[in-house]
Amino acid sequence: ALTAALLKSASGTFADHGFTAFLRSWQTYGFALTGIAAVVLLENALQAGPLAAAQPALTIGDAVVSLTLGMTLFEERIRTGWWLVPEACSALLIVVGVVVLSRAVQHITVASARAARATEGSSG
């Protein structure tokens, strides 16, 4: 999310002031460094434990941080009033979908391992 915020700022500099200003902007190098750091952290998170533990936090956390950065740094606003009902329903569906899908991958992996062990046991 921080990488995206820095990229948006650097892109704005490019659009407003050109390529040389883009190269002189600290945000250009900031998004490059945070992008590298994000890939390293993501790799460590995915290797640290099962996908069912890491994936929901990564997927949902990225969206929440992105929304927060957009509202605080770029003065973006979410619609209020009756729009909050479909927004809340959509957010709930995303959370449920991420959790269900990440657990489904774990169940498929476990079922595949059991089938492989059963095949090895019957052939040996």
PDB file of C-alpha atoms in Angstrom:
ATOM      1  CA  ALA A   1       0.000   0.000   0.000  1.00  0.00           C
ATOM      2  CA  LEU A   2       2.858   2.376   0.798  1.00  0.00           C
ATOM      3  CA  THR A   3       4.474   1.497  -2.535  1.00  0.00           C
ATOM      4  CA  ALA A   4       1.227   2.377  -4.331  1.00  0.00           C
ATOM      5  CA  ALA A   5       0.943   5.694  -2.480  1.00  0.00           C
ATOM      6  CA  LEU A   6       4.510   6.653  -3.362  1.00  0.00           C
ATOM      7  CA  LEU A   7       3.981   5.562  -6.961  1.00  0.00           C
ATOM      8  CA  LYS A   8       0.872   7.726  -7.204  1.00  0.00           C
ATOM      9  CA  SER A   9       2.802  10.717  -5.902  1.00  0.00           C
ATOM     10  CA  ALA A  10       5.733  10.099  -8.264  1.00  0.00           C
ATOM     11  CA  SER A  11       3.347   9.655 -11.202  1.00  0.00           C
ATOM     12  CA  GLY A  12       1.731  12.974 -10.359  1.00  0.00           C
ATOM     13  CA  THR A  13       5.159  14.607 -10.392  1.00  0.00           C
ATOM     14  CA  PHE A  14       5.848  13.043 -13.787  1.00  0.00           C
ATOM     15  CA  ALA A  15       2.509  14.216 -15.201  1.00  0.00           C
ATOM     16  CA  ASP A  16       2.860  17.764 -13.834  1.00  0.00           C
ATOM     17  CA  HIS A  17       6.592  18.461 -14.220  1.00  0.00           C
ATOM     18  CA  GLY A  18       8.070  15.898 -16.620  1.00  0.00           C
ATOM     19  CA  PHE A  19      10.610  13.115 -16.604  1.00  0.00           C
ATOM     20  CA  THR A  20      13.541  15.017 -15.068  1.00  0.00           C
ATOM     21  CA  ALA A  21      11.424  16.091 -12.093  1.00  0.00           C
ATOM     22  CA  PHE A  22      10.277  12.481 -11.770  1.00  0.00           C
ATOM     23  CA  LEU A  23      13.908  11.352 -11.549  1.00  0.00           C
ATOM     24  CA  ARG A  24      14.704  14.041  -8.955  1.00  0.00           C
ATOM     25  CA  SER A  25      11.696  13.175  -6.788  1.00  0.00           C
ATOM     26  CA  TRP A  26      12.388  11.209  -3.605  1.00  0.00           C
ATOM     27  CA  GLN A  27       9.076   9.372  -4.081  1.00  0.00           C
ATOM     28  CA  THR A  28      10.486   7.693  -7.209  1.00  0.00           C
ATOM     29  CA  TYR A  29      13.264   6.060  -5.225  1.00  0.00           C
ATOM     30  CA  GLY A  30      10.976   5.542  -2.245  1.00  0.00           C
ATOM     31  CA  PHE A  31       8.529   3.433  -4.213  1.00  0.00           C
ATOM     32  CA  ALA A  32      11.377   1.405  -5.697  1.00  0.00           C
ATOM     33  CA  LEU A  33      12.815   0.657  -2.244  1.00  0.00           C
ATOM     34  CA  THR A  34       9.459  -0.031  -0.603  1.00  0.00           C
ATOM     35  CA  GLY A  35       8.531  -2.298  -3.525  1.00  0.00           C
ATOM     36  CA  ILE A  36      11.662  -4.384  -2.969  1.00  0.00           C
ATOM     37  CA  ALA A  37      11.043  -4.466   0.776  1.00  0.00           C
ATOM     38  CA  ALA A  38       7.412  -5.484   0.203  1.00  0.00           C
ATOM     39  CA  VAL A  39       8.433  -8.424  -1.984  1.00  0.00           C
ATOM     40  CA  VAL A  40      10.949  -9.621   0.629  1.00  0.00           C
ATOM     41  CA  LEU A  41       8.411  -9.297   3.457  1.00  0.00           C
ATOM     42  CA  LEU A  42       5.721 -11.039   1.402  1.00  0.00           C
ATOM     43  CA  GLU A  43       8.056 -13.913   0.627  1.00  0.00           C
ATOM     44  CA  ASN A  44       8.933 -14.286   4.324  1.00  0.00           C
ATOM     45  CA  ALA A  45       5.287 -14.156   5.366  1.00  0.00           C
ATOM     46  CA  LEU A  46       4.295 -16.839   2.889  1.00  0.00           C
ATOM     47  CA  GLN A  47       7.169 -19.106   3.955  1.00  0.00           C
ATOM     48  CA  ALA A  48       6.615 -18.597   7.685  1.00  0.00           C
ATOM     49  CA  GLY A  49       3.439 -20.623   7.933  1.00  0.00           C
ATOM     50  CA  PRO A  50       0.431 -22.008   6.138  1.00  0.00           C
ATOM     51  CA  LEU A  51      -1.243 -19.975   3.422  1.00  0.00           C
ATOM     52  CA  ALA A  52      -4.488 -19.959   5.405  1.00  0.00           C
ATOM     53  CA  ALA A  53      -2.754 -17.924   8.111  1.00  0.00           C
ATOM     54  CA  ALA A  54      -0.892 -15.419   5.932  1.00  0.00           C
ATOM     55  CA  GLN A  55      -3.129 -14.798   2.923  1.00  0.00           C
ATOM     56  CA  PRO A  56      -6.221 -13.281   4.610  1.00  0.00           C
ATOM     57  CA  ALA A  57      -4.127 -10.830   6.616  1.00  0.00           C
ATOM     58  CA  LEU A  58      -2.102  -9.819   3.559  1.00  0.00           C
ATOM     59  CA  THR A  59      -5.071  -9.399   1.232  1.00  0.00           C
ATOM     60  CA  ILE A  60      -7.374  -7.616   3.653  1.00  0.00           C
ATOM     61  CA  GLY A  61      -4.586  -5.635   5.326  1.00  0.00           C
ATOM     62  CA  ASP A  62      -3.388  -4.254   1.993  1.00  0.00           C
ATOM     63  CA  ALA A  63      -6.870  -3.004   1.130  1.00  0.00           C
ATOM     64  CA  VAL A  64      -7.378  -1.383   4.543  1.00  0.00           C
ATOM     65  CA  VAL A  65      -3.971   0.323   4.511  1.00  0.00           C
ATOM     66  CA  SER A  66      -4.511   1.499   0.928  1.00  0.00           C
ATOM     67  CA  LEU A  67      -7.869   2.997   1.847  1.00  0.00           C
ATOM     68  CA  THR A  68      -6.390   4.700   4.897  1.00  0.00           C
ATOM     69  CA  LEU A  69      -3.450   6.138   2.947  1.00  0.00           C
ATOM     70  CA  GLY A  70      -5.747   7.352   0.182  1.00  0.00           C
ATOM     71  CA  MET A  71      -7.972   9.152   2.656  1.00  0.00           C
ATOM     72  CA  THR A  72      -5.158  10.688   4.696  1.00  0.00           C
ATOM     73  CA  LEU A  73      -2.494  11.492   2.092  1.00  0.00           C
ATOM     74  CA  PHE A  74      -4.548  12.166  -1.028  1.00  0.00           C
ATOM     75  CA  GLU A  75      -7.726  13.495   0.599  1.00  0.00           C
ATOM     76  CA  GLU A  76      -9.883  10.873  -1.092  1.00  0.00           C
ATOM     77  CA  ARG A  77     -13.345  10.434   0.360  1.00  0.00           C
ATOM     78  CA  ILE A  78     -15.624   7.433   0.576  1.00  0.00           C
ATOM     79  CA  ARG A  79     -19.297   7.872  -0.096  1.00  0.00           C
ATOM     80  CA  THR A  80     -21.475   8.010   2.990  1.00  0.00           C
ATOM     81  CA  GLY A  81     -25.192   7.809   3.569  1.00  0.00           C
ATOM     82  CA  TRP A  82     -27.015   4.911   1.974  1.00  0.00           C
ATOM     83  CA  TRP A  83     -23.806   3.992   0.095  1.00  0.00           C
ATOM     84  CA  LEU A  84     -22.405   2.583   3.344  1.00  0.00           C
ATOM     85  CA  VAL A  85     -24.776  -0.401   3.142  1.00  0.00           C
ATOM     86  CA  PRO A  86     -23.442  -1.827  -0.162  1.00  0.00           C
ATOM     87  CA  GLU A  87     -19.887  -0.862   0.832  1.00  0.00           C
ATOM     88  CA  ALA A  88     -20.156  -2.786   4.102  1.00  0.00           C
ATOM     89  CA  CYS A  89     -21.758  -5.786   2.353  1.00  0.00           C
ATOM     90  CA  SER A  90     -19.003  -5.793  -0.260  1.00  0.00           C
ATOM     91  CA  ALA A  91     -16.282  -5.593   2.387  1.00  0.00           C
ATOM     92  CA  LEU A  92     -17.861  -8.493   4.274  1.00  0.00           C
ATOM     93  CA  LEU A  93     -18.084 -10.594   1.101  1.00  0.00           C
ATOM     94  CA  ILE A  94     -14.414  -9.889   0.345  1.00  0.00           C
ATOM     95  CA  VAL A  95     -13.350 -10.955   3.847  1.00  0.00           C
ATOM     96  CA  VAL A  96     -15.433 -14.141   3.694  1.00  0.00           C
ATOM     97  CA  GLY A  97     -14.185 -14.934   0.174  1.00  0.00           C
ATOM     98  CA  VAL A  98     -10.528 -14.477   1.091  1.00  0.00           C
ATOM     99  CA  VAL A  99     -10.842 -16.681   4.178  1.00  0.00           C
ATOM    100  CA  VAL A 100     -12.781 -19.415   2.342  1.00  0.00           C
ATOM    101  CA  LEU A 101     -10.407 -19.454  -0.635  1.00  0.00           C
ATOM    102  CA  SER A 102      -7.264 -19.544   1.487  1.00  0.00           C
ATOM    103  CA  ARG A 103      -8.627 -22.461   3.509  1.00  0.00           C
ATOM    104  CA  ALA A 104      -9.745 -24.271   0.353  1.00  0.00           C
ATOM    105  CA  VAL A 105      -6.168 -24.299  -0.921  1.00  0.00           C
ATOM    106  CA  GLN A 106      -5.035 -25.818   2.373  1.00  0.00           C
ATOM    107  CA  HIS A 107      -7.718 -28.539   2.171  1.00  0.00           C
ATOM    108  CA  ILE A 108      -6.792 -29.359  -1.428  1.00  0.00           C
ATOM    109  CA  THR A 109      -3.124 -29.695  -0.455  1.00  0.00           C
ATOM    110  CA  VAL A 110      -3.945 -31.969   2.489  1.00  0.00           C
ATOM    111  CA  ALA A 111      -6.252 -34.119   0.341  1.00  0.00           C
ATOM    112  CA  SER A 112      -3.544 -34.441  -2.338  1.00  0.00           C
ATOM    113  CA  ALA A 113      -0.974 -35.500   0.260  1.00  0.00           C
ATOM    114  CA  ARG A 114      -3.349 -38.117   1.680  1.00  0.00           C
ATOM    115  CA  ALA A 115      -4.072 -39.483  -1.798  1.00  0.00           C
ATOM    116  CA  ALA A 116      -0.341 -39.708  -2.523  1.00  0.00           C
ATOM    117  CA  ARG A 117       0.286 -41.581   0.743  1.00  0.00           C
ATOM    118  CA  ALA A 118      -2.602 -43.948  -0.005  1.00  0.00           C
ATOM    119  CA  THR A 119      -1.187 -44.648  -3.462  1.00  0.00           C
ATOM    120  CA  GLU A 120       2.283 -45.319  -2.023  1.00  0.00           C
ATOM    121  CA  GLY A 121       0.842 -47.632   0.629  1.00  0.00           C
ATOM    122  CA  SER A 122      -1.186 -49.711  -1.836  1.00  0.00           C
ATOM    123  CA  SER A 123       1.691 -50.105  -4.301  1.00  0.00           C
ATOM    124  CA  GLY A 124       4.288 -51.060  -1.662  1.00  0.00           C
TER     125      GLY A 124
END
